[in-house]
PDB file of C-alpha atoms in Angstrom:
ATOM      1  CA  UNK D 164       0.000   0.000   0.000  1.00  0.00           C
ATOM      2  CA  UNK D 165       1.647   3.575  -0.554  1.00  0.00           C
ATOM      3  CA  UNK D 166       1.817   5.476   2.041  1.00  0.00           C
ATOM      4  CA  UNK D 167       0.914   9.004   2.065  1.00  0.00           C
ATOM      5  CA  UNK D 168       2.539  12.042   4.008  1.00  0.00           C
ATOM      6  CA  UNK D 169       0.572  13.713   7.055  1.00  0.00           C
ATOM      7  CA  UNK D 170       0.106  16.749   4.301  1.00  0.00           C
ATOM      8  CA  UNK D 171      -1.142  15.350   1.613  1.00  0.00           C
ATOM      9  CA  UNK D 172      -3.798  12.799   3.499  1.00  0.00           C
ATOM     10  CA  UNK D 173      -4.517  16.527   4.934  1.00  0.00           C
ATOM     11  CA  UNK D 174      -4.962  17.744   1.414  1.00  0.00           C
ATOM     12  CA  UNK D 175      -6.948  14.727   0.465  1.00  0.00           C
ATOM     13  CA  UNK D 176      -8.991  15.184   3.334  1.00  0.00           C
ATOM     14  CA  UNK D 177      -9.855  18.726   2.634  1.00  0.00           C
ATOM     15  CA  UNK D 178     -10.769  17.432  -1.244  1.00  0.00           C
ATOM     16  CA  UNK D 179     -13.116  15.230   0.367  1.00  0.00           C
ATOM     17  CA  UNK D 180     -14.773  17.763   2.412  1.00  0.00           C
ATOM     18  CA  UNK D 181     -15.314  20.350  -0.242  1.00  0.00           C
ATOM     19  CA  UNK D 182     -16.716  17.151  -2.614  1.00  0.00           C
ATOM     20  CA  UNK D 183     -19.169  16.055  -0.293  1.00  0.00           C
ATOM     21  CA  UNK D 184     -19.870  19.849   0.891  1.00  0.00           C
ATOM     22  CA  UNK D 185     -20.980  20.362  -2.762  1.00  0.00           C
ATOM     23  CA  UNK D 186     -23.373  17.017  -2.941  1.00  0.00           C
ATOM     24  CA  UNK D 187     -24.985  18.349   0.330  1.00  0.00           C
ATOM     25  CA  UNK D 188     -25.574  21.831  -1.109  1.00  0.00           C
ATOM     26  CA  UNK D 189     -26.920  20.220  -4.360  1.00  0.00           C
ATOM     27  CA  UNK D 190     -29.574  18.230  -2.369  1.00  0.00           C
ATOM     28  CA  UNK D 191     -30.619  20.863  -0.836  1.00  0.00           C
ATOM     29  CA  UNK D 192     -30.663  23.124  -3.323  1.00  0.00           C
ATOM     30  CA  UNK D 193     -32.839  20.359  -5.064  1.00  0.00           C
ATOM     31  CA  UNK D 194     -34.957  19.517  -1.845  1.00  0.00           C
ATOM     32  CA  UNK D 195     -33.856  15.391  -2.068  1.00  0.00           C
ATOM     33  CA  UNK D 196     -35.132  14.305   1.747  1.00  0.00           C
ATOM     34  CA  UNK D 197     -33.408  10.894   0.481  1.00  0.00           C
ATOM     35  CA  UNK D 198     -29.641  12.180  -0.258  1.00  0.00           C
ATOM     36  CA  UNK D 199     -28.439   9.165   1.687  1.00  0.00           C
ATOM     37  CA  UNK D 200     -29.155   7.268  -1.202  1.00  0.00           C
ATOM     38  CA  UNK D 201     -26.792   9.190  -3.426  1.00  0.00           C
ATOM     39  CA  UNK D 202     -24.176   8.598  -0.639  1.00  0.00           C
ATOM     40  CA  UNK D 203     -25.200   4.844  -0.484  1.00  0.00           C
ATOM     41  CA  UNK D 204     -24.247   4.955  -4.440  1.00  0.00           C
ATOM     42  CA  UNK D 205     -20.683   6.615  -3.521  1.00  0.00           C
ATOM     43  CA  UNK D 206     -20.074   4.264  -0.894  1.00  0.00           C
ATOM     44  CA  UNK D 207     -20.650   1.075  -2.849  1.00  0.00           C
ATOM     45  CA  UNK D 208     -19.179   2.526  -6.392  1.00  0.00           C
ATOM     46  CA  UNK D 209     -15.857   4.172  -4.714  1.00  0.00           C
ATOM     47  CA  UNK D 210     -15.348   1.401  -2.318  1.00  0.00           C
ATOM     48  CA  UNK D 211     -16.905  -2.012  -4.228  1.00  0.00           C
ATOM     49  CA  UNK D 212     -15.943  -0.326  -8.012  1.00  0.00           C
ATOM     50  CA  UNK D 213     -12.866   1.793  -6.558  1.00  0.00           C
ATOM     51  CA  UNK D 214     -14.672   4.926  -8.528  1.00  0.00           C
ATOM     52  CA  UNK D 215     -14.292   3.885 -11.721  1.00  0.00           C
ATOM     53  CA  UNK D 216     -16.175   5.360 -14.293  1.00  0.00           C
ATOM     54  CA  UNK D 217     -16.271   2.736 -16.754  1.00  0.00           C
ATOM     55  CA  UNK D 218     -18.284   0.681 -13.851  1.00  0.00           C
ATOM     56  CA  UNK D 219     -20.573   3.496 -13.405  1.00  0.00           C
ATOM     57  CA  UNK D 220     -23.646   1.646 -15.379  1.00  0.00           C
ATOM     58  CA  UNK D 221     -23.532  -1.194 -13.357  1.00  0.00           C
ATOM     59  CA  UNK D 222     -23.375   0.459 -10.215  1.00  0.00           C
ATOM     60  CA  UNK D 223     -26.407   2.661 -11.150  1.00  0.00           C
ATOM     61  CA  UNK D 224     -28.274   0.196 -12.700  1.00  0.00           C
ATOM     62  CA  UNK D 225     -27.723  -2.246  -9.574  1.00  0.00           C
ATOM     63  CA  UNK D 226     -28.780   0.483  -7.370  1.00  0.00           C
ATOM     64  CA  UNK D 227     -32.117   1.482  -9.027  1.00  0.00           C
ATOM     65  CA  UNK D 228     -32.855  -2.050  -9.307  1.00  0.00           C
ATOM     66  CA  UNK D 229     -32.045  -3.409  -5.576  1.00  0.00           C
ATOM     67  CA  UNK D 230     -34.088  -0.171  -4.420  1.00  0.00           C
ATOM     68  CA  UNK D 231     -36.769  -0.503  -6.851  1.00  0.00           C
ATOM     69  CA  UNK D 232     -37.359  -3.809  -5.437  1.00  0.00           C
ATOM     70  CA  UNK D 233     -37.158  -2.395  -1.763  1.00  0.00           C
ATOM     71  CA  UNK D 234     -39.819  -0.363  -2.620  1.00  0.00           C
ATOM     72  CA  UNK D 235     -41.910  -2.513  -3.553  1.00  0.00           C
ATOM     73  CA  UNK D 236     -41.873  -4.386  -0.152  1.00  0.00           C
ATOM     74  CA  UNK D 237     -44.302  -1.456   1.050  1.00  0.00           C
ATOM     75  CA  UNK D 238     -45.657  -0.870  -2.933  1.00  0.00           C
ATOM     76  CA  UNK D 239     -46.821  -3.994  -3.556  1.00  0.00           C
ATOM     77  CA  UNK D 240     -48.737  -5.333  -0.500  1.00  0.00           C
ATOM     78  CA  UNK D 241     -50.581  -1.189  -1.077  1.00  0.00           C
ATOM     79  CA  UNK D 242     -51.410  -2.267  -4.457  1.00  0.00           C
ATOM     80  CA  UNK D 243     -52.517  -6.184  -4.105  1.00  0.00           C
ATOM     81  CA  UNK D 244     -53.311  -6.639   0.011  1.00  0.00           C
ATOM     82  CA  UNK D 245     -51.062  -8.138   2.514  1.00  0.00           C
ATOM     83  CA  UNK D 246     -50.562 -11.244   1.399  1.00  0.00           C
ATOM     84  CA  UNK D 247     -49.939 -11.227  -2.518  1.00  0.00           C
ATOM     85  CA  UNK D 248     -48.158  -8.059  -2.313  1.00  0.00           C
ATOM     86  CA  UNK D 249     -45.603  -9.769   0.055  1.00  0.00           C
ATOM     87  CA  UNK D 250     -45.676 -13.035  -1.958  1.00  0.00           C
ATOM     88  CA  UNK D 251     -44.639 -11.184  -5.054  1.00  0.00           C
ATOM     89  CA  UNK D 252     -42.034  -9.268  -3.475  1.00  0.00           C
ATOM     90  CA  UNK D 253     -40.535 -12.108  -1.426  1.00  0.00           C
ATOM     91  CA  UNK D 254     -40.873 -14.325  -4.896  1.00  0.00           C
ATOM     92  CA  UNK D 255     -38.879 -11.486  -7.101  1.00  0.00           C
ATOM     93  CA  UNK D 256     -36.240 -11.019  -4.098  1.00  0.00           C
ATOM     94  CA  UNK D 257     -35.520 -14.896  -4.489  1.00  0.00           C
ATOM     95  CA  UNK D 258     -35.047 -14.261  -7.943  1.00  0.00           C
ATOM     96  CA  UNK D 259     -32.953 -11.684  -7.567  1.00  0.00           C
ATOM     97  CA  UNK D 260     -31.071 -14.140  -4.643  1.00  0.00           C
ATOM     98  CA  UNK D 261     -30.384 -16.972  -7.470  1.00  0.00           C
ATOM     99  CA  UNK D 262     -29.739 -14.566 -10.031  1.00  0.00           C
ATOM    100  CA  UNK D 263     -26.824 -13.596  -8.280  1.00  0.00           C
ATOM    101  CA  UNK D 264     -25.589 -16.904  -7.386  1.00  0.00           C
ATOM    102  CA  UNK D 265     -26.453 -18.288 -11.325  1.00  0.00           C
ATOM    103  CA  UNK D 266     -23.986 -14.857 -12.041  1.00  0.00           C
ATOM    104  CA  UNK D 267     -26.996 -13.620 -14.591  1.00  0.00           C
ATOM    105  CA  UNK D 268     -27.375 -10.165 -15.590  1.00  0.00           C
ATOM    106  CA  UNK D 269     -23.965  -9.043 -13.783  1.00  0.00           C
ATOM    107  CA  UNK D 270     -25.078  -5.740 -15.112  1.00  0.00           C
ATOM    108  CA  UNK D 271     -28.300  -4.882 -13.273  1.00  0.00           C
ATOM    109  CA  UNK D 272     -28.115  -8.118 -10.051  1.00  0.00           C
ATOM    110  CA  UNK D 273     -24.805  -7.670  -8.333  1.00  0.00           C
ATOM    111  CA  UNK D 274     -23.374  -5.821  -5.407  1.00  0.00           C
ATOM    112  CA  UNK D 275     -25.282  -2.615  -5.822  1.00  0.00           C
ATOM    113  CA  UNK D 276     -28.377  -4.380  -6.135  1.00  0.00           C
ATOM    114  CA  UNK D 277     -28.166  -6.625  -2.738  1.00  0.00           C
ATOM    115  CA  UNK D 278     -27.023  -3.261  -0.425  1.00  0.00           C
ATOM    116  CA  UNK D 279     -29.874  -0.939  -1.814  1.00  0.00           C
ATOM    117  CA  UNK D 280     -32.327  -3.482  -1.477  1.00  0.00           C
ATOM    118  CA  UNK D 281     -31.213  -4.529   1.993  1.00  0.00           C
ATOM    119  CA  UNK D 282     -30.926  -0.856   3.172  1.00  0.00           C
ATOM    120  CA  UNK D 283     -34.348  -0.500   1.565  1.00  0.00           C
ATOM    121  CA  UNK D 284     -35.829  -3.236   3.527  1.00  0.00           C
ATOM    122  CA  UNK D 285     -34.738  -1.312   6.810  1.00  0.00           C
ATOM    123  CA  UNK D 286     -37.999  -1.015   8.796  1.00  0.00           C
ATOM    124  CA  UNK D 287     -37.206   2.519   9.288  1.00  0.00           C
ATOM    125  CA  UNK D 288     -36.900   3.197   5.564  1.00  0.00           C
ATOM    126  CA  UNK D 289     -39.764   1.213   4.832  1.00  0.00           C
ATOM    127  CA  UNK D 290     -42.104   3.347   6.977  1.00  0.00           C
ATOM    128  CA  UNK D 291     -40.801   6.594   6.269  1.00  0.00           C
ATOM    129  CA  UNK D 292     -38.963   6.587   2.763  1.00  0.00           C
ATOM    130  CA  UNK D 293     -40.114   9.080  -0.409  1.00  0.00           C
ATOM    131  CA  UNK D 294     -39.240   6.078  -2.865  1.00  0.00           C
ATOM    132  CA  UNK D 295     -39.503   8.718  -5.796  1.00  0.00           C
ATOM    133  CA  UNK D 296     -36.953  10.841  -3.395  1.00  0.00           C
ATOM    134  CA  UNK D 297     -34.977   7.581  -2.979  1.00  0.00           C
ATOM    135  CA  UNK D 298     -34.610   7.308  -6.911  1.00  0.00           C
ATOM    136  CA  UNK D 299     -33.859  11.044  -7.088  1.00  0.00           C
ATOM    137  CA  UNK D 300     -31.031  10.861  -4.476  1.00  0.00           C
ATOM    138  CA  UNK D 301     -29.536   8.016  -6.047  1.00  0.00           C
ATOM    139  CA  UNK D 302     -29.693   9.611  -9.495  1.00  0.00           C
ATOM    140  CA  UNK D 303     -28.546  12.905  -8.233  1.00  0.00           C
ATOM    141  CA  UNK D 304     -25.626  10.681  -6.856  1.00  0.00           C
ATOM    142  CA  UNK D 305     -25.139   9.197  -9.616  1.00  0.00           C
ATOM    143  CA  UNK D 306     -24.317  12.399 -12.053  1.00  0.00           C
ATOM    144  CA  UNK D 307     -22.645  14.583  -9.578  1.00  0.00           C
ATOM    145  CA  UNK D 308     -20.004  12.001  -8.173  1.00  0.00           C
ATOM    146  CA  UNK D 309     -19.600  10.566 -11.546  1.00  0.00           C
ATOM    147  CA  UNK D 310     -20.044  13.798 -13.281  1.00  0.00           C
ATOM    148  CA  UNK D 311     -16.861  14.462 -11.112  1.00  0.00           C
ATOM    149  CA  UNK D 312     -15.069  11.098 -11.767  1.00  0.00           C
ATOM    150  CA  UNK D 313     -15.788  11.699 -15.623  1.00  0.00           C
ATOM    151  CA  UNK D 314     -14.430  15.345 -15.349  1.00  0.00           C
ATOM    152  CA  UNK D 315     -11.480  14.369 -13.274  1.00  0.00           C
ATOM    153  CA  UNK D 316     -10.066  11.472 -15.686  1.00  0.00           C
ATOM    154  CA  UNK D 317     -10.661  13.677 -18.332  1.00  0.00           C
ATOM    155  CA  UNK D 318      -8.204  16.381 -17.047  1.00  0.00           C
ATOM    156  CA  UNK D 319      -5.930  13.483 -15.761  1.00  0.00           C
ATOM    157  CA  UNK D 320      -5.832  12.648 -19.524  1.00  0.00           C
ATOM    158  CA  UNK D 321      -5.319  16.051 -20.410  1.00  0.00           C
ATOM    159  CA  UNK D 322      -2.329  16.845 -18.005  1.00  0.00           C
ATOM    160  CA  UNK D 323      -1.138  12.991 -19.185  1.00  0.00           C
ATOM    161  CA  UNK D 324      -0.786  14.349 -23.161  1.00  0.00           C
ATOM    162  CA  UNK D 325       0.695  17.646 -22.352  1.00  0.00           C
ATOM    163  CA  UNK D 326       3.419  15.863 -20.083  1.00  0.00           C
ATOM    164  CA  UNK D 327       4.278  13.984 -22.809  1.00  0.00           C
ATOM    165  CA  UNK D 328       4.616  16.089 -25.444  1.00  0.00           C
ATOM    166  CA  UNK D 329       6.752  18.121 -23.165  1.00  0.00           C
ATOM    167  CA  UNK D 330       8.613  15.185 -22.588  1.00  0.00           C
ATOM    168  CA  UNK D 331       9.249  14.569 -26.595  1.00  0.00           C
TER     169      UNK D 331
END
């Protein structure tokens, strides 16, 4: 592992800050009650997908699909009583379940999907989450830390060039 001076884990820390500073002023600014779930997204793409961009799809599409199916732990049993709403949600959850062990659809059930759906299914979530808020926030996570990631490797590629051609 390389190991970083006191100053620049300092400096790193202080990115970090002003980063997650500027998602907090964009949820407000866009009234998202459910900005954890854009933070959910960072935590599982940064730490599972080390912040790639290239594994940004899956990580959204994971995401939208584990909470999606959260939500319809307290959506479906609204919609078809008790009993059939919780047998369809328990039946697509299994899917979901073998799905991942089969390794199908590695794209949309993986990672992503198991954490959002098993934060969704939180009882405190499930009596008190805005799922259209939940969607936003993970959305709104979605293009501002990737919107970053994008913007970052593109100057990284940038500086990269112009090195080189100094270089000869």
């Amino acid at each position: 592992m390389n190991k970083m001076s006191p100053v620049k884990g300092f400096g790193v820390l202080i990115a970090v800050i002003v980063v997650l500073a500027g998602y907090i002023a964009a949820a407000a600014a866009l009234h998202l009650s459910e900005a954890w779930a854009g933070f959910l997204f960072l935590l599982y793409w940064s730490m599972v997908e080390e912040a790639k961009p290239d594994r940004i799809p899956r990580s959204a599409i994971g995401a939208f699909v584990g909470a999606g199916t959260a939500a319809l732990m307290t959506l479906a049993p609204a919609a078809l009583g008790m009993g059939p709403g919780m047998a369809l949600f328990m039946g697509i959850v299994l899917l979901l379940v073998y799905a991942i062990i089969m390794g199908w659809a590695p794209i949309a059930v993986n990672m992503a999907t198991m954490i959002f759906l098993t934060v969704g299914t939180i009882p405190h979530v499930q009596g008190h989450a805005d799922w259209r808020q939940v969607f936003f926030g993970i959305l709104a996570g979605i293009v501002y830390f990737g919107g970053l990631a994008l913007v970052a490797g593109a100057i990284g590629k940038r500086k990269a060039v112009a090195a080189q051609a100094r270089r000869g």
